[in-house]
Coordinates of C-alpha atoms and ligand atoms in Angstrom, one line a residue:
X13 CA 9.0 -5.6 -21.6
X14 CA 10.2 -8.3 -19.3
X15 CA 10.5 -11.1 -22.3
X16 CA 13.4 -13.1 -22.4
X17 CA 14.8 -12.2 -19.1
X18 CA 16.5 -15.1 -17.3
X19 CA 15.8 -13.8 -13.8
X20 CA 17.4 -16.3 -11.5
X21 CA 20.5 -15.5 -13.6
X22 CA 20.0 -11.7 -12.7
X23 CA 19.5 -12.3 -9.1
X24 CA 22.5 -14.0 -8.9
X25 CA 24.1 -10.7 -10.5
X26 CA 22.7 -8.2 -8.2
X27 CA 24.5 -5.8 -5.1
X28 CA 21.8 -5.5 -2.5
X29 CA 22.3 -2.7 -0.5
X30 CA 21.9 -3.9 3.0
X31 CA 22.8 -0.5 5.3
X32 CA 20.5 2.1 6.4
X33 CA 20.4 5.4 4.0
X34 CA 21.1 8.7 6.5
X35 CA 22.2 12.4 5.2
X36 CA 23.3 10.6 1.6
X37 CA 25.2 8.0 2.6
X38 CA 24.9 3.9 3.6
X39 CA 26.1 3.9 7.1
X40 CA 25.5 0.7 9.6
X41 CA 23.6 0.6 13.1
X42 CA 24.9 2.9 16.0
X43 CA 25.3 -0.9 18.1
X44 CA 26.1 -2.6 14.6
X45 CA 23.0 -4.7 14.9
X46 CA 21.7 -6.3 11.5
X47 CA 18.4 -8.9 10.8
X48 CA 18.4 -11.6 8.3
X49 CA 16.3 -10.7 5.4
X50 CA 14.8 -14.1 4.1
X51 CA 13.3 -14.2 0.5
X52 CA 10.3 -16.7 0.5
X53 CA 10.3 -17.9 -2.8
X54 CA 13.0 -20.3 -1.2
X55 CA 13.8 -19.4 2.9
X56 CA 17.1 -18.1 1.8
X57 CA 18.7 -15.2 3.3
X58 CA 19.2 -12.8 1.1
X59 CA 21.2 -10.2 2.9
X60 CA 21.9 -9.0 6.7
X61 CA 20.4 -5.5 6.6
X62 CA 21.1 -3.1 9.5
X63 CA 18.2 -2.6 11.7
X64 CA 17.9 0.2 13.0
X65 CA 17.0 1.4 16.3
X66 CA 16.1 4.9 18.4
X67 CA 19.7 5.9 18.0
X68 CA 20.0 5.9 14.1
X69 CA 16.3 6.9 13.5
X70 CA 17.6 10.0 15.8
X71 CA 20.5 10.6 13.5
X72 CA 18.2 10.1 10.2
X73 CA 15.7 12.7 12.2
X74 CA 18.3 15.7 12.2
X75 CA 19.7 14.9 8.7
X76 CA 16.3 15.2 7.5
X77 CA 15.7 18.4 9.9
X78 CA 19.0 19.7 9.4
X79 CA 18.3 19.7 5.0
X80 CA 14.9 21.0 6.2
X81 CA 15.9 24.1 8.0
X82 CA 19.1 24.6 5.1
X83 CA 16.1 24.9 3.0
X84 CA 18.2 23.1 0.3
X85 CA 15.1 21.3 -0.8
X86 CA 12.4 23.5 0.4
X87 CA 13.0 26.6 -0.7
X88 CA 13.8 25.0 -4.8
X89 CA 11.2 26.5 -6.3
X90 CA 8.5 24.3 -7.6
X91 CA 9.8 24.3 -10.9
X92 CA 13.2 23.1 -9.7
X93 CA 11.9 19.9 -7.4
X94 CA 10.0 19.0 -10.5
X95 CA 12.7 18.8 -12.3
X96 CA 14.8 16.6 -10.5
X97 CA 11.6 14.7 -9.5
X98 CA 10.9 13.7 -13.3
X99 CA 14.7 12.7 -12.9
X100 CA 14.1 10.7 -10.2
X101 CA 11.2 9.0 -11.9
X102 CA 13.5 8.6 -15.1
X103 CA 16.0 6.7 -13.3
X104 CA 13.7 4.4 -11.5
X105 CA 12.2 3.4 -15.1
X106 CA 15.8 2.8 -16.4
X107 CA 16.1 0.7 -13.1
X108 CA 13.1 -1.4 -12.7
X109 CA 13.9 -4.7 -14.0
X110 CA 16.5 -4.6 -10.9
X111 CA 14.0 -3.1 -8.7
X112 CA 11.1 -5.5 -9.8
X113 CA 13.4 -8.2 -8.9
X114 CA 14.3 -7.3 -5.9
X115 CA 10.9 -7.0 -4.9
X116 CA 9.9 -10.4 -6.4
X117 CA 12.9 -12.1 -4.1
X118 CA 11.9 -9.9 -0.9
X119 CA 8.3 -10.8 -1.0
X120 CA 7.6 -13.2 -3.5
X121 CA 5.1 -11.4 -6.0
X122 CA 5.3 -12.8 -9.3
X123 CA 8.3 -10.9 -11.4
X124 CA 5.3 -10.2 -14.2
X125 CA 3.1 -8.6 -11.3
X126 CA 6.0 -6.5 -10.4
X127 CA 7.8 -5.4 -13.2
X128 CA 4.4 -4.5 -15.4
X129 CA 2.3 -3.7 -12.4
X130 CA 3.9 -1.7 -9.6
X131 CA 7.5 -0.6 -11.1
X132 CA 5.2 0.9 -13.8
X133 CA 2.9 2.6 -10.8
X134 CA 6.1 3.8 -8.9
X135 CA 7.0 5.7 -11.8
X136 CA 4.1 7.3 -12.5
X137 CA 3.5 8.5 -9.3
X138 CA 6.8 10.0 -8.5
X139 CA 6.3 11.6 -12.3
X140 CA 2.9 13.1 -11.9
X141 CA 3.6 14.6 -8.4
X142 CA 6.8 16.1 -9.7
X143 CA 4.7 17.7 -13.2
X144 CA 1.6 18.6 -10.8
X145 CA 3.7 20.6 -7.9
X146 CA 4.3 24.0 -10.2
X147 CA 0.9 24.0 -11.4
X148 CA -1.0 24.5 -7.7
X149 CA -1.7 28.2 -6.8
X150 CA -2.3 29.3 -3.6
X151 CA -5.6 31.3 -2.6
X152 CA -6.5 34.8 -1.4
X153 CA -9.5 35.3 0.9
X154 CA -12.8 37.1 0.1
X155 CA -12.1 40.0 2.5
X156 CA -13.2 43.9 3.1
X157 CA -11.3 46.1 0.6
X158 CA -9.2 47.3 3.8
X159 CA -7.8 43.7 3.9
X160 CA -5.4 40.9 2.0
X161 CA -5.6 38.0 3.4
X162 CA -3.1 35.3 1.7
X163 CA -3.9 31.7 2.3
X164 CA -0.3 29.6 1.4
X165 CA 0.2 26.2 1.6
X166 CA 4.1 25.5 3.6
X167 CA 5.9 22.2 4.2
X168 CA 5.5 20.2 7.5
X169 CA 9.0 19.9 7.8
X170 CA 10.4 16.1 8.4
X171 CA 7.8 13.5 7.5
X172 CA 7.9 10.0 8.7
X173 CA 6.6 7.6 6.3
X174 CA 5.8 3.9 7.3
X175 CA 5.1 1.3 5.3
X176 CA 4.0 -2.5 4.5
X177 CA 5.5 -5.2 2.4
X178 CA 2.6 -6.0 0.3
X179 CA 3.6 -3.6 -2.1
X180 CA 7.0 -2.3 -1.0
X181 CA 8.0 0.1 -3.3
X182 CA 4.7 1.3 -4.3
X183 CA 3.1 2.5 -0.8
X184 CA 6.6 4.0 -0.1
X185 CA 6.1 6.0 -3.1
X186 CA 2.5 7.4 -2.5
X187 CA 4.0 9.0 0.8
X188 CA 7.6 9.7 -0.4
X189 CA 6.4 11.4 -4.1
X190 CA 3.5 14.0 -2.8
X191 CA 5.8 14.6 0.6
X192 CA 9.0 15.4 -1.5
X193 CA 6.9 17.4 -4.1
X194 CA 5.5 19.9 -0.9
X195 CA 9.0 20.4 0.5
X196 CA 8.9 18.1 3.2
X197 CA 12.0 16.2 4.2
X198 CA 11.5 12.0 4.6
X199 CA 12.3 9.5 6.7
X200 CA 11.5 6.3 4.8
X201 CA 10.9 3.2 7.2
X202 CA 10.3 0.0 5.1
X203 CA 8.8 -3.3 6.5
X204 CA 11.1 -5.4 7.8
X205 CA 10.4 -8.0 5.3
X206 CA 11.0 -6.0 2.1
X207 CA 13.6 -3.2 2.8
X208 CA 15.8 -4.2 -0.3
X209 CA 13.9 -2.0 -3.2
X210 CA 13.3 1.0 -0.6
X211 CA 17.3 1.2 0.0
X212 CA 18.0 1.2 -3.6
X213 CA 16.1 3.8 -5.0
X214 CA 16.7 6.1 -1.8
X215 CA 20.6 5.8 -3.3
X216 CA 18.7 6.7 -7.0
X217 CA 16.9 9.5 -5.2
X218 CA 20.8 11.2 -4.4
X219 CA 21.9 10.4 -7.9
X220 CA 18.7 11.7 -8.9
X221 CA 19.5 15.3 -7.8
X222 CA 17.6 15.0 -4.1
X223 CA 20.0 16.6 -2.2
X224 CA 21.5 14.6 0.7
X225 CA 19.7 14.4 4.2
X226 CA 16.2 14.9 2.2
X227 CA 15.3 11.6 1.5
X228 CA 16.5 8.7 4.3
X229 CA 15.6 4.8 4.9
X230 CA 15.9 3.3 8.0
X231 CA 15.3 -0.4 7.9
X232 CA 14.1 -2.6 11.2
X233 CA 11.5 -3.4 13.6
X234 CA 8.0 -1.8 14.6
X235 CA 9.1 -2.2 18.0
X236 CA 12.1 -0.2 18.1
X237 CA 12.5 2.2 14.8
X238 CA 9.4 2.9 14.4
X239 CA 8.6 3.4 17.5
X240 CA 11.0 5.8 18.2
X241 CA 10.3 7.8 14.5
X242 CA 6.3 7.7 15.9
X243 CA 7.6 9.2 19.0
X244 CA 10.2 11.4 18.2
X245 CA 9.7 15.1 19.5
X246 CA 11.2 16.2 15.9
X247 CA 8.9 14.4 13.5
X248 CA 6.2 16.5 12.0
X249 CA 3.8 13.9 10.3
X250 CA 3.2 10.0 10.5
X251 CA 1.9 8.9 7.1
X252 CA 1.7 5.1 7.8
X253 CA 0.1 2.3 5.9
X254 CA -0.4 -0.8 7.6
X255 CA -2.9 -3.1 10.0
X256 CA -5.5 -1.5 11.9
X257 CA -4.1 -2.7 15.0
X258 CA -0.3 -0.7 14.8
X259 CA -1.7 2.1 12.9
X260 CA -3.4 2.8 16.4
X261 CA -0.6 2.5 18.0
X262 CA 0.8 6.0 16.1
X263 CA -2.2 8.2 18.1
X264 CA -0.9 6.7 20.6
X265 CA 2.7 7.8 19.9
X266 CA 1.6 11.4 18.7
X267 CA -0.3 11.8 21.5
X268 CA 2.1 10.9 24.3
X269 CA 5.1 13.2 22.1
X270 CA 4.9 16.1 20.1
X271 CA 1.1 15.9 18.7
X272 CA 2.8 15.1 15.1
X273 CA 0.4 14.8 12.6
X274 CA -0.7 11.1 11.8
X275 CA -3.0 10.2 9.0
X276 CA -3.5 6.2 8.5
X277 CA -3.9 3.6 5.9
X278 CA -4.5 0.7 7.3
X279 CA -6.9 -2.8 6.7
X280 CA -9.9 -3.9 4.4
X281 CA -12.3 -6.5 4.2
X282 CA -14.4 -5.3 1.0
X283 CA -17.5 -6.7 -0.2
X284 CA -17.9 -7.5 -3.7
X285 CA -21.4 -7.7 -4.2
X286 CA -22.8 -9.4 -7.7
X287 CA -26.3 -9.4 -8.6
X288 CA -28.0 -11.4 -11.0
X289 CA -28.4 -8.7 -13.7
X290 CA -24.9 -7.9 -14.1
X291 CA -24.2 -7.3 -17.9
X292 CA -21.0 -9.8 -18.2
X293 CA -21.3 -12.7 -15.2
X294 CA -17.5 -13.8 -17.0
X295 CA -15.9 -10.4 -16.5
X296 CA -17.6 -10.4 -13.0
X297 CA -15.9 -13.3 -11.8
X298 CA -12.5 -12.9 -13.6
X299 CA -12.3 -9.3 -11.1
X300 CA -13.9 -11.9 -8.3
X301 CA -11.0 -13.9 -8.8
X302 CA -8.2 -11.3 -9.0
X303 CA -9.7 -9.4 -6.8
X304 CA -8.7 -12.2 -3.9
X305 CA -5.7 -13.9 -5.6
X306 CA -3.8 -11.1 -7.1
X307 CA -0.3 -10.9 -4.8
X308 CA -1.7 -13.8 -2.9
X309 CA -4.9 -11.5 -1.2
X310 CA -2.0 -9.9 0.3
X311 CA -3.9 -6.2 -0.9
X312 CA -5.3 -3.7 1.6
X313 CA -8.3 -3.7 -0.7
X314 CA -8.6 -7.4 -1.5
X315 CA -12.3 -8.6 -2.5
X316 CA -12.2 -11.2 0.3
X317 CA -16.1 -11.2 1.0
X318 CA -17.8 -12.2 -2.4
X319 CA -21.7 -11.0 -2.0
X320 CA -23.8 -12.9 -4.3
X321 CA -27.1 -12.5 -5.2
X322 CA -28.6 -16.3 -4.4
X323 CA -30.3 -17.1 -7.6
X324 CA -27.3 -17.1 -9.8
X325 CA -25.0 -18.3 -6.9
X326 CA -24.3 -21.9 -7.5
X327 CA -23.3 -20.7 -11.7
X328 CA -21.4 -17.9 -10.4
X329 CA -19.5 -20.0 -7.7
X330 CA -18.8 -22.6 -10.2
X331 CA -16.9 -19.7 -12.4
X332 CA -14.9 -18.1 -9.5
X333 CA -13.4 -21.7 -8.8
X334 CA -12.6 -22.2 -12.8
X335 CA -11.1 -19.3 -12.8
X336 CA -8.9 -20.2 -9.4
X337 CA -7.1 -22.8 -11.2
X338 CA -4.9 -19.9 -12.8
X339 CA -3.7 -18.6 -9.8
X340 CA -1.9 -22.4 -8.8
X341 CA 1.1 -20.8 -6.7
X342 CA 4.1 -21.4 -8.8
X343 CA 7.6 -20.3 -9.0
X344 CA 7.7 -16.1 -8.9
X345 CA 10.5 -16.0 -11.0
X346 CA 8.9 -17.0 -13.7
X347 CA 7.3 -14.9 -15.8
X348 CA 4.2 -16.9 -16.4
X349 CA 3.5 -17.2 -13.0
X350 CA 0.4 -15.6 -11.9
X351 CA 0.0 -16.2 -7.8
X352 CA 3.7 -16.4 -6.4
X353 CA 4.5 -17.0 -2.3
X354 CA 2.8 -15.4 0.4
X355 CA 5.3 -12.9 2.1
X356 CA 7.2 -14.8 5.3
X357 CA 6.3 -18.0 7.2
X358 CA 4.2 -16.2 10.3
X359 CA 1.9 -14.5 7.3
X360 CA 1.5 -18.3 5.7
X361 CA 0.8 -19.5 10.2
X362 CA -1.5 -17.3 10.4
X363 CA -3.6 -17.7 7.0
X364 CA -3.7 -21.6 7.9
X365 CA -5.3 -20.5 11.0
X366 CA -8.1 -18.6 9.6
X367 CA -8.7 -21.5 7.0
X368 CA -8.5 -23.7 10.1
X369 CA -11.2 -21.5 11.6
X370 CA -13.3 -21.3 8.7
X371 CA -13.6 -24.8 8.7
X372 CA -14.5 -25.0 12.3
X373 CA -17.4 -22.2 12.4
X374 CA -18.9 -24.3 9.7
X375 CA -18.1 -22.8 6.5
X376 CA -17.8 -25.0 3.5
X377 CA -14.5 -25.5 2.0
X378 CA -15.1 -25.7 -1.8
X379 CA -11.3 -25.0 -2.6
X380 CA -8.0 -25.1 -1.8
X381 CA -6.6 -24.5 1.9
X382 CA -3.5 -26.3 2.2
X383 CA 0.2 -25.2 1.7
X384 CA 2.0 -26.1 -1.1
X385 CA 5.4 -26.1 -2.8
X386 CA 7.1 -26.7 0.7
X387 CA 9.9 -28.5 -0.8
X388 CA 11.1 -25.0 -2.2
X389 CA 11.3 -23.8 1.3
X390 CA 9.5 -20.9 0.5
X391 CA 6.2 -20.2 1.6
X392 CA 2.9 -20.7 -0.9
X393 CA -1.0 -21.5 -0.1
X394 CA -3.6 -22.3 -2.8
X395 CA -6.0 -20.6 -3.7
X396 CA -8.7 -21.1 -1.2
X397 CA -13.0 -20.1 -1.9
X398 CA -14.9 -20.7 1.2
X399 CA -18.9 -21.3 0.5
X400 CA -21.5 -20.6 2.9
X401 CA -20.1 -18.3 4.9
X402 CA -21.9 -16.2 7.4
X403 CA -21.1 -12.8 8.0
X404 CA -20.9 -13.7 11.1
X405 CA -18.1 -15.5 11.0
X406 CA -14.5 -14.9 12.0
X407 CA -13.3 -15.2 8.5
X408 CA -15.8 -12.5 7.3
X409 CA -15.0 -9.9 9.7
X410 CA -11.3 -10.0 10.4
X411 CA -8.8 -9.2 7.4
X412 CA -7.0 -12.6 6.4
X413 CA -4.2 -11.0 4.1
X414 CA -4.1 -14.2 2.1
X415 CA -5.5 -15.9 -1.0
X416 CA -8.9 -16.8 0.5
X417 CA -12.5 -15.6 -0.4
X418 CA -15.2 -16.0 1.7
X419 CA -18.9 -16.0 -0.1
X420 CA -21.9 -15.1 1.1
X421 CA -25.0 -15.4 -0.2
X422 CA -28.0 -12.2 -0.3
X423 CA -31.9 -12.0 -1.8
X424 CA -32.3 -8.1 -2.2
X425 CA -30.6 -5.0 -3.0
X426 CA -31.1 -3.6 0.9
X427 CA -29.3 -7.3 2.4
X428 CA -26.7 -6.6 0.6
X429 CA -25.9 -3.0 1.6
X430 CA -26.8 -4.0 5.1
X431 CA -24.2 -7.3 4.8
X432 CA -21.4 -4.3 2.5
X433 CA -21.5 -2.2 5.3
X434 CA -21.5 -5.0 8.5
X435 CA -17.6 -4.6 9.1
X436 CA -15.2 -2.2 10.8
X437 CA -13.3 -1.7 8.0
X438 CA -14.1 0.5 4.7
X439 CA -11.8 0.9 2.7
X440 CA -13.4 -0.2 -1.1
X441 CA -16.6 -2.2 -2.3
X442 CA -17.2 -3.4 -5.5
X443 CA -20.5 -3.4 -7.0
X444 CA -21.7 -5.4 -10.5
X445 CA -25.5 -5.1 -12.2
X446 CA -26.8 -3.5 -15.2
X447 CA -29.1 -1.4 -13.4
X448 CA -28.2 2.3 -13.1
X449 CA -30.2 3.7 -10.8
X450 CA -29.5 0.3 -8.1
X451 CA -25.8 1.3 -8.5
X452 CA -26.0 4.5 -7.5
X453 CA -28.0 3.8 -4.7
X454 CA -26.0 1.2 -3.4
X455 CA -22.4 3.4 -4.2
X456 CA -24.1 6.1 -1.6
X457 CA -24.8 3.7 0.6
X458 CA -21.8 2.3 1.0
X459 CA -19.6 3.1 3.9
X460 CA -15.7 2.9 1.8
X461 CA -13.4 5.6 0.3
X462 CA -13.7 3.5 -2.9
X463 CA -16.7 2.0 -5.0
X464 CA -16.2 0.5 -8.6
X465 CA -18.6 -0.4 -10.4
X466 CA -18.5 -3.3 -13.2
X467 CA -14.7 -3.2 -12.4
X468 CA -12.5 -4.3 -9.8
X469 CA -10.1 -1.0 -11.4
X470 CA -10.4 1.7 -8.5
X471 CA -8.4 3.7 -11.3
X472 CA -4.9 5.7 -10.8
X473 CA -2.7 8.0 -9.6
X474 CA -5.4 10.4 -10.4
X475 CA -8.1 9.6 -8.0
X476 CA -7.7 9.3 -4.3
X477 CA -7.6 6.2 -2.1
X478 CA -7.9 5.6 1.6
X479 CA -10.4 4.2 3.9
X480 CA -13.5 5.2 5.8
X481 CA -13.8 3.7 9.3
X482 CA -11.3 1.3 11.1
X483 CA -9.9 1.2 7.3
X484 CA -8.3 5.0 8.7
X485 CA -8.0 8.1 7.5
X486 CA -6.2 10.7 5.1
X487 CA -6.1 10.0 1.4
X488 CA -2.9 8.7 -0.5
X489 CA -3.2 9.2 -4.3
X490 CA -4.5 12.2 -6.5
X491 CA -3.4 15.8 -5.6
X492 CA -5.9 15.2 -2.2
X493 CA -2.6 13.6 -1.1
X494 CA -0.8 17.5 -0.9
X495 CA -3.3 17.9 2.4
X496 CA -1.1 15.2 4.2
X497 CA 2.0 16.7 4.0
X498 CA 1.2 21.2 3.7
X499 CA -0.5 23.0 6.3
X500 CA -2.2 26.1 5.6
X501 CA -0.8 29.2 6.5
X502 CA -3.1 33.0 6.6
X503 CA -0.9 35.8 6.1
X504 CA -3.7 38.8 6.9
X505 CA -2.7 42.1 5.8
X506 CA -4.1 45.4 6.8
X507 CA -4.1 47.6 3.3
X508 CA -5.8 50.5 5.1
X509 CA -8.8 52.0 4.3
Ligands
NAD603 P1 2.0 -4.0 9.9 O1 1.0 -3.1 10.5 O2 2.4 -5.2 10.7 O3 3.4 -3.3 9.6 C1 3.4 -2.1 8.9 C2 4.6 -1.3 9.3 O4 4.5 -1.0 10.7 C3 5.9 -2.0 9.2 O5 6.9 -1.1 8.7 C4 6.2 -2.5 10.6 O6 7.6 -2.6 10.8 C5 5.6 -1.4 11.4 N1 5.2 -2.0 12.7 C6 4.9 -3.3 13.0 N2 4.6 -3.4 14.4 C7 4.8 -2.2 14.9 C8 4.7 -1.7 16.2 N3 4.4 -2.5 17.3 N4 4.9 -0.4 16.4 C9 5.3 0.4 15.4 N5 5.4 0.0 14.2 C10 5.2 -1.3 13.9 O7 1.4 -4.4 8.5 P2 2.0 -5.4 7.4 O8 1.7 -6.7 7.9 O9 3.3 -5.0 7.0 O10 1.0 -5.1 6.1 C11 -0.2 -5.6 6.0 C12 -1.3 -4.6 6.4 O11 -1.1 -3.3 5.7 C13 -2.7 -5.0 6.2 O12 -3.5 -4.8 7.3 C14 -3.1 -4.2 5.0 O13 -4.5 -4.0 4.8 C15 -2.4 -2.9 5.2 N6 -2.3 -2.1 4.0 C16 -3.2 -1.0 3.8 C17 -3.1 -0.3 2.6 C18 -4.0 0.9 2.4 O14 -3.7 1.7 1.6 N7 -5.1 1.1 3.2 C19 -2.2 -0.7 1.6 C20 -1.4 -1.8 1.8 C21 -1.5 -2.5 3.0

């Protein structure tokens, strides 16, 4: 529990690390560059963190390679890399009141959001890959009696893993947990604007028992390290989460190298449709509003298009914006605080402009829309509910990544699957009624990797999650997660006749 906890006091206690993490150790850039990591609860900089570029993602490469081919992770047996996995997972529980907070100053999520939400996540995932991985068997194929065929499941070797600051440690560990349970070695490659939790634990990952040159984090710039990790002719596999628009970029990258494997989690837009018989209207829009303010909208899976059924629409509405009033950015630090800062000042630019485009295209402002707290010189907008919005619209079809819902109104059951499923992205879509049979036939219709129903909770580690569509492909979560980062191998074995 997080009571108590003077936070500010903390921060000012903390060591950040600030160099890149290569064959076990914190080294600095080849050319010594380093980027100023700005916190936006207040625009200070918080460290100068080495970013890295083609010549120390090449070194991090042939660590990771180099531990690969020593198989001195890869041939543990399963039991062993669950073992220190569970470790791994132990430590970052007895360290996640540091690593919450470092995520909170990096990017501005509220400390309760981080500490209760994804430290607790992070663990679990890095536990339950390290209990599942000794309990998956391999197969054997139906063949002639003259015949064993042995299907195995092997390692891809050094995976690259790229990832967003909306959730910095979590997405890291959906691609770091299930690659490091297969065998693979990693090459971590935080977003620029949150490398402070990813550097740490890589640090807890060696202490853990994850032998050196297994596990690596290079911090920097799309541009240049990722670039050269997406091209590099020794990378086996991409996992990237991200936009739409650079997750592209990686098929471009594999293509033009070595033909790496890529799989993709990229943007959302998802409806949240509500109809008029839905059993609890107040739970309805409590998930409406979390669903679009929690961690600013800044969520792959945000419900920025509210779908509502027009005959309970104004009542509905007049909930949503009640309910808004909660999320009033305040300071992240606190622990009361339930809607902190968006991440930088060019995510903040660029929300304004879609609000600033809303407006223009004729939507109805009914809340919010400006930026606040600027005296802090951090970086918050309000919570912002757009009414009569057309589907149309730029603000319904392109992903805002900010605290701003855009609601749109249907008649029937058919409308509403045709509006759901009028997007490029499909990723999740929420669904409310009290009608069985209308749920079901609307959760086949709909074009996402994810439909809840009566919940915004697309559930846990358990189940997978990815998108269908422009939203990409692959699947992080659940052991479906294992396909990423294994490829199958057939051993086939004349026994004679
Ligand atoms: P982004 O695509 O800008 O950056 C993601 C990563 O790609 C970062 O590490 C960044 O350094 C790198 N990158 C940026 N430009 C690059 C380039 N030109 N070449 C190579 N690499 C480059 O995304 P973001 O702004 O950090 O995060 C927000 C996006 O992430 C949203 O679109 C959101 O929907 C998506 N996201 C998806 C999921 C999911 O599971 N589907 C989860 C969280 C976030």
């Amino acid at each position: 529990m997080i009571a108590g906890i003077d936070w500010r006091a903390e921060a000012g206690r903390l060591t950040l690390r600030d160099k890149a993490f290569i064959g076990g150790a914190f080294v600095d850039a080849a050319n010594g560059e380093t980027f100023d990591d700005i916190s936006p609860v207040d625009g200070t900089v918080l460290a100068k963190v080495v970013s890295a570029g083609p010549e120390d993602v090449d070194r991090a490469v042939k660590a990771a390679r180099s531990a690969f081919e020593k198989g001195v992770w890869a041939d543990q047996s399963p039991k062993a890399r669950k073992r220190t996995l569970i470790k791994f997972a132990d430590l970052i529980a007895k360290h996640a009141d540091e690593l919450a907070l470092l995520e909170t100053l990096d990017m501005g999520k509220p400390i309760a959001n981080a500490r209760n939400g994804d430290l607790r996540a992070v663990v679990e995932c890095v536990r339950w890959y390290g209990e599942a991985i000794d309990k998956i068997y391999d197969e054997i194929a139906p063949t002639a009696k003259t015949a064993l065929a042995l299907i195995t499941r092997e390692p891809l070797g050094v995976v690259g893993a790229v990832v967003p600051w909306n959730f910095p440690l979590l997405m890291a560990a959906w691609k770091f947990a299930p690659a490091l349970a297969a065998g693979n070695s990693v090459v971590l490659k935080p977003a620029e604007q949150s490398p402070l939790s990813a550097l740490r634990v890589a640090e807890l990952a060696l202490e853990a028992g994850i032998p050196p040159g297994v596990f690596n984090v290079v911090p920097g710039f799309g541009e240049t390290a990722v670039q050269a990790l997406g091209r590099h002719p020794d990378v086996d596999a991409i996992s990237f989460t991200g936009s739409t628009e650079v997750g592209k970029l990686f098929l471009k990258y594999s293509g033009e190298s070595n033909m790496k494997v890529v799989s993709l989690e990229c943007g959302g837009k998802t409806p949240n449709i509500v109809f008029a018989d839905t059993p609890d209207l107040d739970a309805a829009a409590s998930g409406a509003a979390d669903g679009i303010f929690y961690n600013s909208g800044q969520v792959c899976d945000a419900a920025s298009r509210l779908l509502v059924e027009e005959k309970i629409h104004d009542a509905f509405l007049d909930k949503v914006t009640k309910l808004a009033a909660n999320y009033q950015p305040s300071d992240p630090l606190d622990q009361k605080t339930q809607m902190g800062a968006m991440v930088d000042g060019t995510q903040t630019k660029r929300v304004l402009n879609y609000i600033a485009k809303g407006k223009q295209e004729g939507a109805a402002l009914a809340l919010g829309g400006k930026q606040v707290r600027t005296e802090t010189g951090g970086f918050y907008i309000e919570p912002t509910v757009f009414d009569r919005v057309d589907n149309k619209m730029t603000i319904a079809r392109e992903e805002i990544f900010g605290p701003v819902l855009s609601t749109i109104t249907f008649k029937t059951a058919d409308e509403a699957i045709r509006l759901a499923n009028d997007s490029s992205y499909g990723l999740e879509a929420n669904l409310w009624t009290n009608d069985l049979s209308k749920a079901h036939k609307i959760a086949r219709a709909m074009r996402a990797g994810t439909v809840t129903i009566n919940t915004r909770d697309g559930g846990g580690i358990e189940v997978p999650f990815g998108g269908y569509k422009q939203s990409g492909f692959g699947r992080d979560k659940s052991l479906h997660a294992l396909e990423k980062y294994t490829q199958l191998k057939t051993t086939y074995i004349n026994v004679g006749p």
